[in-house]
PDB file of C-alpha atoms and ligand atoms in Angstrom:
ATOM      1  CA  MET A   1       0.000   0.000   0.000  1.00 43.00           C
ATOM      2  CA  ALA A   2       1.245   3.523  -0.784  1.00 50.00           C
ATOM      3  CA  ALA A   3       2.582   5.518   2.150  1.00 64.00           C
ATOM      4  CA  SER A   4       0.372   8.342   3.265  1.00 89.00           C
ATOM      5  CA  GLY A   5       1.749  11.270   5.218  1.00 96.00           C
ATOM      6  CA  VAL A   6      -0.047  13.520   7.656  1.00 97.00           C
ATOM      7  CA  PHE A   7      -1.546  16.846   6.599  1.00 98.00           C
ATOM      8  CA  LEU A   8      -1.642  19.647   9.208  1.00 98.00           C
ATOM      9  CA  THR A   9      -2.882  23.212   8.727  1.00 98.00           C
ATOM     10  CA  PHE A  10      -2.805  26.522  10.599  1.00 98.00           C
ATOM     11  CA  GLU A  11      -5.702  28.946  10.418  1.00 98.00           C
ATOM     12  CA  GLY A  12      -6.681  32.224  12.033  1.00 97.00           C
ATOM     13  CA  ILE A  13      -6.978  35.945  11.429  1.00 95.00           C
ATOM     14  CA  ASP A  14      -4.163  38.013   9.911  1.00 90.00           C
ATOM     15  CA  GLY A  15      -1.235  38.480  12.316  1.00 91.00           C
ATOM     16  CA  SER A  16      -2.413  35.781  14.754  1.00 95.00           C
ATOM     17  CA  GLY A  17       0.945  33.975  14.596  1.00 96.00           C
ATOM     18  CA  LYS A  18       0.217  31.219  12.055  1.00 97.00           C
ATOM     19  CA  SER A  19       3.496  31.427  10.133  1.00 97.00           C
ATOM     20  CA  THR A  20       5.514  31.619  13.343  1.00 98.00           C
ATOM     21  CA  GLN A  21       3.743  28.546  14.740  1.00 98.00           C
ATOM     22  CA  ALA A  22       3.890  26.613  11.452  1.00 98.00           C
ATOM     23  CA  ARG A  23       7.654  27.142  11.376  1.00 98.00           C
ATOM     24  CA  LEU A  24       8.074  26.132  15.042  1.00 98.00           C
ATOM     25  CA  LEU A  25       5.991  22.967  14.576  1.00 98.00           C
ATOM     26  CA  ALA A  26       8.021  22.056  11.480  1.00 98.00           C
ATOM     27  CA  GLU A  27      11.224  22.378  13.557  1.00 98.00           C
ATOM     28  CA  THR A  28       9.766  20.265  16.366  1.00 97.00           C
ATOM     29  CA  MET A  29       8.600  17.535  14.010  1.00 96.00           C
ATOM     30  CA  ARG A  30      11.904  17.466  12.141  1.00 97.00           C
ATOM     31  CA  ALA A  31      13.629  17.039  15.501  1.00 96.00           C
ATOM     32  CA  ARG A  32      11.293  14.059  16.066  1.00 93.00           C
ATOM     33  CA  GLY A  33      12.603  12.566  12.828  1.00 95.00           C
ATOM     34  CA  ARG A  34       9.745  13.522  10.509  1.00 96.00           C
ATOM     35  CA  ASP A  35      10.294  14.537   6.897  1.00 97.00           C
ATOM     36  CA  VAL A  36       8.344  17.820   6.831  1.00 98.00           C
ATOM     37  CA  VAL A  37       7.182  20.000   3.942  1.00 98.00           C
ATOM     38  CA  LEU A  38       6.358  23.493   5.203  1.00 98.00           C
ATOM     39  CA  THR A  39       4.099  25.329   2.784  1.00 98.00           C
ATOM     40  CA  ARG A  40       1.535  28.140   2.625  1.00 98.00           C
ATOM     41  CA  GLU A  41      -1.566  29.492   0.960  1.00 98.00           C
ATOM     42  CA  PRO A  42      -2.276  31.349  -1.165  1.00 98.00           C
ATOM     43  CA  GLY A  43       0.839  29.901  -2.800  1.00 98.00           C
ATOM     44  CA  GLY A  44       2.930  26.833  -2.107  1.00 98.00           C
ATOM     45  CA  SER A  45       3.667  25.982  -5.755  1.00 98.00           C
ATOM     46  CA  PRO A  46       5.117  28.204  -8.521  1.00 98.00           C
ATOM     47  CA  GLY A  47       1.753  28.678 -10.250  1.00 98.00           C
ATOM     48  CA  ALA A  48      -0.117  29.346  -7.010  1.00 98.00           C
ATOM     49  CA  GLU A  49       2.527  31.890  -5.946  1.00 98.00           C
ATOM     50  CA  GLU A  50       1.785  33.795  -9.168  1.00 98.00           C
ATOM     51  CA  ILE A  51      -1.934  33.800  -8.333  1.00 98.00           C
ATOM     52  CA  ARG A  52      -1.059  34.911  -4.769  1.00 97.00           C
ATOM     53  CA  ARG A  53       0.293  38.237  -6.013  1.00 97.00           C
ATOM     54  CA  LEU A  54      -3.026  38.993  -7.734  1.00 96.00           C
ATOM     55  CA  LEU A  55      -4.860  38.371  -4.464  1.00 96.00           C
ATOM     56  CA  VAL A  56      -2.806  40.000  -1.714  1.00 93.00           C
ATOM     57  CA  GLU A  57      -1.646  43.209  -3.412  1.00 93.00           C
ATOM     58  CA  GLY A  58      -3.593  46.251  -4.552  1.00 91.00           C
ATOM     59  CA  ASP A  59      -6.925  47.905  -3.914  1.00 93.00           C
ATOM     60  CA  PRO A  60      -9.252  46.073  -1.487  1.00 90.00           C
ATOM     61  CA  ALA A  61     -12.080  46.519  -4.053  1.00 93.00           C
ATOM     62  CA  ARG A  62     -10.000  44.907  -6.802  1.00 94.00           C
ATOM     63  CA  TRP A  63     -11.901  41.571  -6.774  1.00 96.00           C
ATOM     64  CA  SER A  64     -15.443  40.677  -5.803  1.00 96.00           C
ATOM     65  CA  PRO A  65     -15.855  37.924  -3.159  1.00 96.00           C
ATOM     66  CA  GLU A  66     -17.052  35.549  -5.925  1.00 97.00           C
ATOM     67  CA  THR A  67     -13.944  36.158  -8.049  1.00 97.00           C
ATOM     68  CA  GLU A  68     -11.785  35.681  -4.962  1.00 97.00           C
ATOM     69  CA  ILE A  69     -13.323  32.248  -4.359  1.00 98.00           C
ATOM     70  CA  LEU A  70     -12.354  31.216  -7.888  1.00 98.00           C
ATOM     71  CA  LEU A  71      -8.801  32.594  -7.633  1.00 98.00           C
ATOM     72  CA  PHE A  72      -8.110  31.075  -4.190  1.00 98.00           C
ATOM     73  CA  THR A  73      -9.527  27.734  -5.340  1.00 98.00           C
ATOM     74  CA  ALA A  74      -7.456  27.814  -8.538  1.00 98.00           C
ATOM     75  CA  ALA A  75      -4.336  28.484  -6.476  1.00 98.00           C
ATOM     76  CA  ARG A  76      -5.303  25.684  -4.035  1.00 98.00           C
ATOM     77  CA  ARG A  77      -5.852  23.170  -6.815  1.00 98.00           C
ATOM     78  CA  ASP A  78      -2.349  23.827  -8.183  1.00 98.00           C
ATOM     79  CA  HIS A  79      -0.859  23.676  -4.666  1.00 98.00           C
ATOM     80  CA  LEU A  80      -2.626  20.360  -4.048  1.00 98.00           C
ATOM     81  CA  GLU A  81      -1.547  18.806  -7.366  1.00 98.00           C
ATOM     82  CA  LYS A  82       2.049  19.995  -7.385  1.00 98.00           C
ATOM     83  CA  THR A  83       3.057  20.116  -3.708  1.00 98.00           C
ATOM     84  CA  ILE A  84       0.651  18.573  -1.191  1.00 98.00           C
ATOM     85  CA  GLN A  85      -0.427  15.333  -2.882  1.00 98.00           C
ATOM     86  CA  PRO A  86       3.074  14.281  -4.028  1.00 98.00           C
ATOM     87  CA  ALA A  87       4.471  14.920  -0.529  1.00 98.00           C
ATOM     88  CA  LEU A  88       1.687  12.969   1.215  1.00 98.00           C
ATOM     89  CA  ALA A  89       2.036  10.120  -1.284  1.00 98.00           C
ATOM     90  CA  ALA A  90       5.733   9.933  -0.383  1.00 98.00           C
ATOM     91  CA  GLY A  91       4.803   9.615   3.299  1.00 97.00           C
ATOM     92  CA  ARG A  92       5.975  13.134   4.224  1.00 98.00           C
ATOM     93  CA  THR A  93       4.316  15.414   6.790  1.00 98.00           C
ATOM     94  CA  VAL A  94       2.768  18.514   5.197  1.00 98.00           C
ATOM     95  CA  ILE A  95       2.278  21.656   7.312  1.00 98.00           C
ATOM     96  CA  SER A  96       0.376  24.412   5.514  1.00 98.00           C
ATOM     97  CA  ASP A  97       0.008  27.994   6.706  1.00 98.00           C
ATOM     98  CA  ARG A  98      -3.699  28.333   5.693  1.00 98.00           C
ATOM     99  CA  PHE A  99      -5.842  26.052   3.500  1.00 98.00           C
ATOM    100  CA  ALA A 100      -9.533  25.683   2.617  1.00 98.00           C
ATOM    101  CA  ASP A 101     -10.839  26.924   5.995  1.00 98.00           C
ATOM    102  CA  SER A 102      -9.506  30.376   5.104  1.00 98.00           C
ATOM    103  CA  THR A 103     -11.776  30.483   2.047  1.00 98.00           C
ATOM    104  CA  ARG A 104     -14.690  29.227   4.161  1.00 98.00           C
ATOM    105  CA  VAL A 105     -14.213  32.106   6.588  1.00 98.00           C
ATOM    106  CA  TYR A 106     -12.793  34.998   4.512  1.00 96.00           C
ATOM    107  CA  GLN A 107     -14.923  34.548   1.380  1.00 97.00           C
ATOM    108  CA  GLY A 108     -17.752  32.448   2.841  1.00 97.00           C
ATOM    109  CA  VAL A 109     -18.487  34.511   5.954  1.00 96.00           C
ATOM    110  CA  ALA A 110     -16.558  37.782   6.334  1.00 94.00           C
ATOM    111  CA  ARG A 111     -16.503  39.139   2.751  1.00 92.00           C
ATOM    112  CA  ALA A 112     -20.002  37.870   1.907  1.00 91.00           C
ATOM    113  CA  ASP A 113     -22.497  35.173   2.812  1.00 93.00           C
ATOM    114  CA  LEU A 114     -21.193  32.621   0.314  1.00 97.00           C
ATOM    115  CA  GLN A 115     -20.565  29.499   2.374  1.00 96.00           C
ATOM    116  CA  ALA A 116     -22.602  27.240   0.096  1.00 97.00           C
ATOM    117  CA  SER A 117     -20.647  28.321  -3.009  1.00 97.00           C
ATOM    118  CA  VAL A 118     -17.319  27.894  -1.213  1.00 98.00           C
ATOM    119  CA  ASN A 119     -18.214  24.390  -0.074  1.00 97.00           C
ATOM    120  CA  ARG A 120     -19.560  23.300  -3.469  1.00 98.00           C
ATOM    121  CA  LEU A 121     -16.431  24.439  -5.252  1.00 98.00           C
ATOM    122  CA  HIS A 122     -14.274  22.808  -2.573  1.00 98.00           C
ATOM    123  CA  ASP A 123     -16.084  19.474  -3.028  1.00 98.00           C
ATOM    124  CA  LEU A 124     -15.762  19.713  -6.799  1.00 98.00           C
ATOM    125  CA  MET A 125     -12.139  20.825  -7.120  1.00 98.00           C
ATOM    126  CA  ILE A 126     -10.285  20.084  -3.863  1.00 98.00           C
ATOM    127  CA  GLY A 127     -12.122  17.345  -1.955  1.00 97.00           C
ATOM    128  CA  ARG A 128      -9.488  16.982   0.730  1.00 97.00           C
ATOM    129  CA  GLU A 129      -9.485  18.112   4.371  1.00 98.00           C
ATOM    130  CA  PRO A 130      -6.431  18.273   6.642  1.00 98.00           C
ATOM    131  CA  ASP A 131      -5.970  15.568   9.290  1.00 97.00           C
ATOM    132  CA  LEU A 132      -5.577  18.262  11.949  1.00 97.00           C
ATOM    133  CA  THR A 133      -6.122  22.027  11.956  1.00 98.00           C
ATOM    134  CA  PHE A 134      -4.854  24.532  14.523  1.00 98.00           C
ATOM    135  CA  ILE A 135      -7.017  27.634  14.692  1.00 98.00           C
ATOM    136  CA  ILE A 136      -5.055  30.348  16.469  1.00 98.00           C
ATOM    137  CA  ASP A 137      -7.519  32.620  18.214  1.00 98.00           C
ATOM    138  CA  MET A 138      -6.604  36.123  19.284  1.00 95.00           C
ATOM    139  CA  ASP A 139      -7.788  39.663  19.814  1.00 92.00           C
ATOM    140  CA  PRO A 140      -8.172  41.279  16.345  1.00 93.00           C
ATOM    141  CA  GLU A 141      -6.818  44.658  17.466  1.00 92.00           C
ATOM    142  CA  ALA A 142      -3.569  43.155  18.744  1.00 91.00           C
ATOM    143  CA  ALA A 143      -3.276  40.879  15.710  1.00 89.00           C
ATOM    144  CA  LEU A 144      -3.888  43.732  13.273  1.00 80.00           C
ATOM    145  CA  ALA A 145      -1.174  45.808  14.971  1.00 80.00           C
ATOM    146  CA  ARG A 146       1.241  42.865  14.658  1.00 80.00           C
ATOM    147  CA  GLY A 147       0.386  42.294  10.998  1.00 65.00           C
ATOM    148  CA  LEU A 148       0.546  45.907   9.826  1.00 64.00           C
ATOM    149  CA  ALA A 149       3.828  46.399  11.709  1.00 64.00           C
ATOM    150  CA  ARG A 150       5.376  43.995   9.203  1.00 69.00           C
ATOM    151  CA  GLN A 151       4.694  46.391   6.260  1.00 68.00           C
ATOM    152  CA  SER A 152       4.945  43.500   3.828  1.00 77.00           C
ATOM    153  CA  GLY A 153       3.129  45.208   0.916  1.00 79.00           C
ATOM    154  CA  GLU A 154       0.687  42.279   1.084  1.00 83.00           C
ATOM    155  CA  ASP A 155      -1.915  44.117   3.119  1.00 82.00           C
ATOM    156  CA  ARG A 156      -4.964  43.973   0.872  1.00 86.00           C
ATOM    157  CA  PHE A 157      -6.958  41.928   3.407  1.00 84.00           C
ATOM    158  CA  GLU A 158      -5.631  43.832   6.457  1.00 80.00           C
ATOM    159  CA  ASP A 159      -6.858  47.003   4.691  1.00 81.00           C
ATOM    160  CA  PHE A 160     -10.485  45.842   5.065  1.00 86.00           C
ATOM    161  CA  GLY A 161     -10.046  47.026   8.682  1.00 85.00           C
ATOM    162  CA  LEU A 162     -10.842  45.994  12.242  1.00 88.00           C
ATOM    163  CA  GLY A 163     -14.559  45.188  11.706  1.00 91.00           C
ATOM    164  CA  PHE A 164     -13.542  42.701   9.027  1.00 91.00           C
ATOM    165  CA  GLN A 165     -11.014  41.055  11.380  1.00 91.00           C
ATOM    166  CA  GLN A 166     -13.738  40.805  14.062  1.00 93.00           C
ATOM    167  CA  ALA A 167     -16.068  39.056  11.585  1.00 95.00           C
ATOM    168  CA  LEU A 168     -13.205  36.713  10.688  1.00 96.00           C
ATOM    169  CA  ARG A 169     -12.586  35.836  14.318  1.00 97.00           C
ATOM    170  CA  ALA A 170     -16.257  34.953  14.794  1.00 97.00           C
ATOM    171  CA  GLY A 171     -16.119  32.878  11.602  1.00 97.00           C
ATOM    172  CA  PHE A 172     -13.103  30.894  12.807  1.00 98.00           C
ATOM    173  CA  LEU A 173     -14.721  30.260  16.213  1.00 98.00           C
ATOM    174  CA  ALA A 174     -17.840  28.928  14.444  1.00 97.00           C
ATOM    175  CA  LEU A 175     -15.648  26.724  12.256  1.00 97.00           C
ATOM    176  CA  ALA A 176     -13.996  25.185  15.330  1.00 97.00           C
ATOM    177  CA  ASP A 177     -17.490  24.266  16.552  1.00 97.00           C
ATOM    178  CA  GLU A 178     -18.475  22.855  13.171  1.00 96.00           C
ATOM    179  CA  TYR A 179     -15.437  20.554  12.859  1.00 96.00           C
ATOM    180  CA  PRO A 180     -14.615  19.617  16.475  1.00 95.00           C
ATOM    181  CA  GLY A 181     -12.692  16.442  15.600  1.00 94.00           C
ATOM    182  CA  ARG A 182     -10.308  18.111  13.182  1.00 97.00           C
ATOM    183  CA  CYS A 183     -10.007  21.680  14.523  1.00 98.00           C
ATOM    184  CA  HIS A 184      -8.162  22.613  17.713  1.00 98.00           C
ATOM    185  CA  LEU A 185      -8.673  26.132  19.033  1.00 98.00           C
ATOM    186  CA  ILE A 186      -5.415  27.590  20.392  1.00 98.00           C
ATOM    187  CA  ASP A 187      -5.143  30.763  22.504  1.00 97.00           C
ATOM    188  CA  GLY A 188      -2.691  32.974  20.563  1.00 97.00           C
ATOM    189  CA  ASN A 189      -2.576  35.811  23.125  1.00 94.00           C
ATOM    190  CA  ARG A 190       0.518  34.341  24.770  1.00 95.00           C
ATOM    191  CA  PRO A 191       4.265  34.236  24.134  1.00 96.00           C
ATOM    192  CA  ALA A 192       5.099  32.223  21.024  1.00 97.00           C
ATOM    193  CA  ASP A 193       6.880  29.434  22.929  1.00 98.00           C
ATOM    194  CA  ALA A 194       3.831  28.805  25.172  1.00 98.00           C
ATOM    195  CA  VAL A 195       1.576  28.602  22.102  1.00 98.00           C
ATOM    196  CA  ALA A 196       4.069  26.276  20.390  1.00 98.00           C
ATOM    197  CA  ALA A 197       4.207  23.937  23.397  1.00 98.00           C
ATOM    198  CA  ASP A 198       0.417  23.398  23.273  1.00 97.00           C
ATOM    199  CA  ILE A 199       0.522  22.728  19.540  1.00 98.00           C
ATOM    200  CA  ALA A 200       3.457  20.314  19.782  1.00 97.00           C
ATOM    201  CA  ARG A 201       1.612  18.333  22.471  1.00 97.00           C
ATOM    202  CA  ILE A 202      -1.517  17.981  20.334  1.00 96.00           C
ATOM    203  CA  ALA A 203       0.476  17.069  17.211  1.00 95.00           C
ATOM    204  CA  GLN A 204       2.473  14.420  19.067  1.00 91.00           C
ATOM    205  CA  GLY A 205      -0.361  11.927  19.065  1.00 78.00           C
ATOM    206  CA  LEU A 206      -0.984  12.217  15.367  1.00 71.00           C
ATOM    207  CA  ALA A 207       2.295  12.598  13.569  1.00 52.00           C
TER     208      ALA A 207
HETATM  209  P1  LIG B 301       0.395  35.315  10.688  1.00 55.57           P
HETATM  210  O1  LIG B 301       1.145  34.297   9.873  1.00 55.57           O
HETATM  211  O2  LIG B 301      -0.777  34.732  11.389  1.00 55.57           O
HETATM  212  O3  LIG B 301       0.059  36.555   9.923  1.00 55.57           O
HETATM  213  P2  LIG B 301       2.959  35.799  12.003  1.00 55.57           P
HETATM  214  O4  LIG B 301       3.448  34.509  12.528  1.00 55.57           O
HETATM  215  O5  LIG B 301       3.568  36.298  10.723  1.00 55.57           O
HETATM  216  O6  LIG B 301       1.364  35.772  11.863  1.00 55.57           O
HETATM  217  O7  LIG B 301       3.113  36.877  13.149  1.00 55.57           O
HETATM  218  C1  LIG B 301       2.797  38.266  12.944  1.00 55.57           C
HETATM  219  C2  LIG B 301       3.818  39.139  13.707  1.00 55.57           C
HETATM  220  O8  LIG B 301       3.672  38.914  15.111  1.00 55.57           O
HETATM  221  C3  LIG B 301       5.267  38.799  13.379  1.00 55.57           C
HETATM  222  O9  LIG B 301       6.017  39.996  13.410  1.00 55.57           O
HETATM  223  C4  LIG B 301       5.674  37.836  14.496  1.00 55.57           C
HETATM  224  O10 LIG B 301       7.055  37.899  14.767  1.00 55.57           O
HETATM  225  C5  LIG B 301       4.858  38.345  15.665  1.00 55.57           C
HETATM  226  N1  LIG B 301       4.405  37.262  16.571  1.00 55.57           N
HETATM  227  C6  LIG B 301       4.076  35.991  16.255  1.00 55.57           C
HETATM  228  N2  LIG B 301       3.668  35.283  17.332  1.00 55.57           N
HETATM  229  C7  LIG B 301       3.733  36.122  18.369  1.00 55.57           C
HETATM  230  C8  LIG B 301       3.432  35.994  19.782  1.00 55.57           C
HETATM  231  N3  LIG B 301       2.969  34.850  20.311  1.00 55.57           N
HETATM  232  N4  LIG B 301       3.600  37.083  20.560  1.00 55.57           N
HETATM  233  C9  LIG B 301       4.044  38.255  20.025  1.00 55.57           C
HETATM  234  N5  LIG B 301       4.350  38.452  18.717  1.00 55.57           N
HETATM  235  C10 LIG B 301       4.205  37.401  17.892  1.00 55.57           C
HETATM  236  P1  LIG B 302      -1.397  35.235   4.448  1.00 55.57           P
HETATM  237  O1  LIG B 302      -0.148  35.481   3.698  1.00 55.57           O
HETATM  238  O2  LIG B 302      -1.476  33.978   5.215  1.00 55.57           O
HETATM  239  O3  LIG B 302      -1.687  36.486   5.393  1.00 55.57           O
HETATM  240  P2  LIG B 302      -1.339  36.785   6.920  1.00 55.57           P
HETATM  241  O4  LIG B 302       0.109  36.432   7.129  1.00 55.57           O
HETATM  242  O5  LIG B 302      -1.633  38.238   7.035  1.00 55.57           O
HETATM  243  O6  LIG B 302      -2.251  35.965   7.779  1.00 55.57           O
HETATM  244  O7  LIG B 302      -2.654  35.272   3.450  1.00 55.57           O
HETATM  245  C1  LIG B 302      -2.867  36.381   2.626  1.00 55.57           C
HETATM  246  C2  LIG B 302      -4.279  36.883   2.744  1.00 55.57           C
HETATM  247  O8  LIG B 302      -5.178  36.087   1.971  1.00 55.57           O
HETATM  248  C3  LIG B 302      -4.794  36.880   4.162  1.00 55.57           C
HETATM  249  O9  LIG B 302      -5.278  38.178   4.464  1.00 55.57           O
HETATM  250  C4  LIG B 302      -5.950  35.905   4.132  1.00 55.57           C
HETATM  251  C5  LIG B 302      -6.375  35.855   2.704  1.00 55.57           C
HETATM  252  N1  LIG B 302      -6.963  34.563   2.279  1.00 55.57           N
HETATM  253  C6  LIG B 302      -8.311  34.519   1.902  1.00 55.57           C
HETATM  254  O10 LIG B 302      -9.013  35.543   1.935  1.00 55.57           O
HETATM  255  N2  LIG B 302      -8.847  33.336   1.458  1.00 55.57           N
HETATM  256  C7  LIG B 302      -8.091  32.200   1.380  1.00 55.57           C
HETATM  257  O11 LIG B 302      -8.607  31.134   0.972  1.00 55.57           O
HETATM  258  C8  LIG B 302      -6.705  32.250   1.783  1.00 55.57           C
HETATM  259  C9  LIG B 302      -5.852  31.011   1.708  1.00 55.57           C
HETATM  260  C10 LIG B 302      -6.179  33.457   2.230  1.00 55.57           C
END
């Protein structure tokens, strides 16, 4: 039988500490002897990184929520085909900074009420859920200050403002309720090493 690796994702509002925690978990799992692929969305493959630039730069009004769903899903399909599936098939551990739950919450709840469209397109074109998802929960004001302090030039979604981040937080909390087996809610309002210790403990059982 073909080897099948474990697929872990990080989700949460902008600036909540996802990339920091994804990197720390990758280090921990490598130290445990795992072969880890650390990746991200939007992006994670050359084609999806090209689509990423269209999505994260420029005027907030540049794309409608419907067009965003199509672009994020196109990027995800390429990421899945070129990066995630080959790694899992080779028995590697894949850690992705964001995946389909971001589309469920950003495009399905916060940008517009489009959950049904997001889920239909997901079933049609992606059809894969992570084995385990860490949702990092934190105060949107503090997270927004962290994110904007980076001045990355990729602030299109941060530029929707605090009300948008509050709607996102509520969306992620609802998601944790909807998928209790897969999603673990993590308190991100703590020093990074304390957050990482919780995550490493939960991941230990699985991968
Ligand atoms: P995200 O990927 O969710 O946008 P990052 O991991 O990039 O978040 O973190 C956003 C900013 O906050 C970075 O400058 C990072 O160094 C900092 N940061 C991350 N985690 C913490 C933490 N637990 N406490 C304080 N600052 C943090
Ligand atoms: P990311 O680089 O992870 O941003 P951050 O580090 O600020 O959390 O993602 C870029 C932006 O794209 C982010 O604001 C969230 C948004 N996004 C969606 O709206 N839908 C999606 O499906 C994904 C994957 C990201």
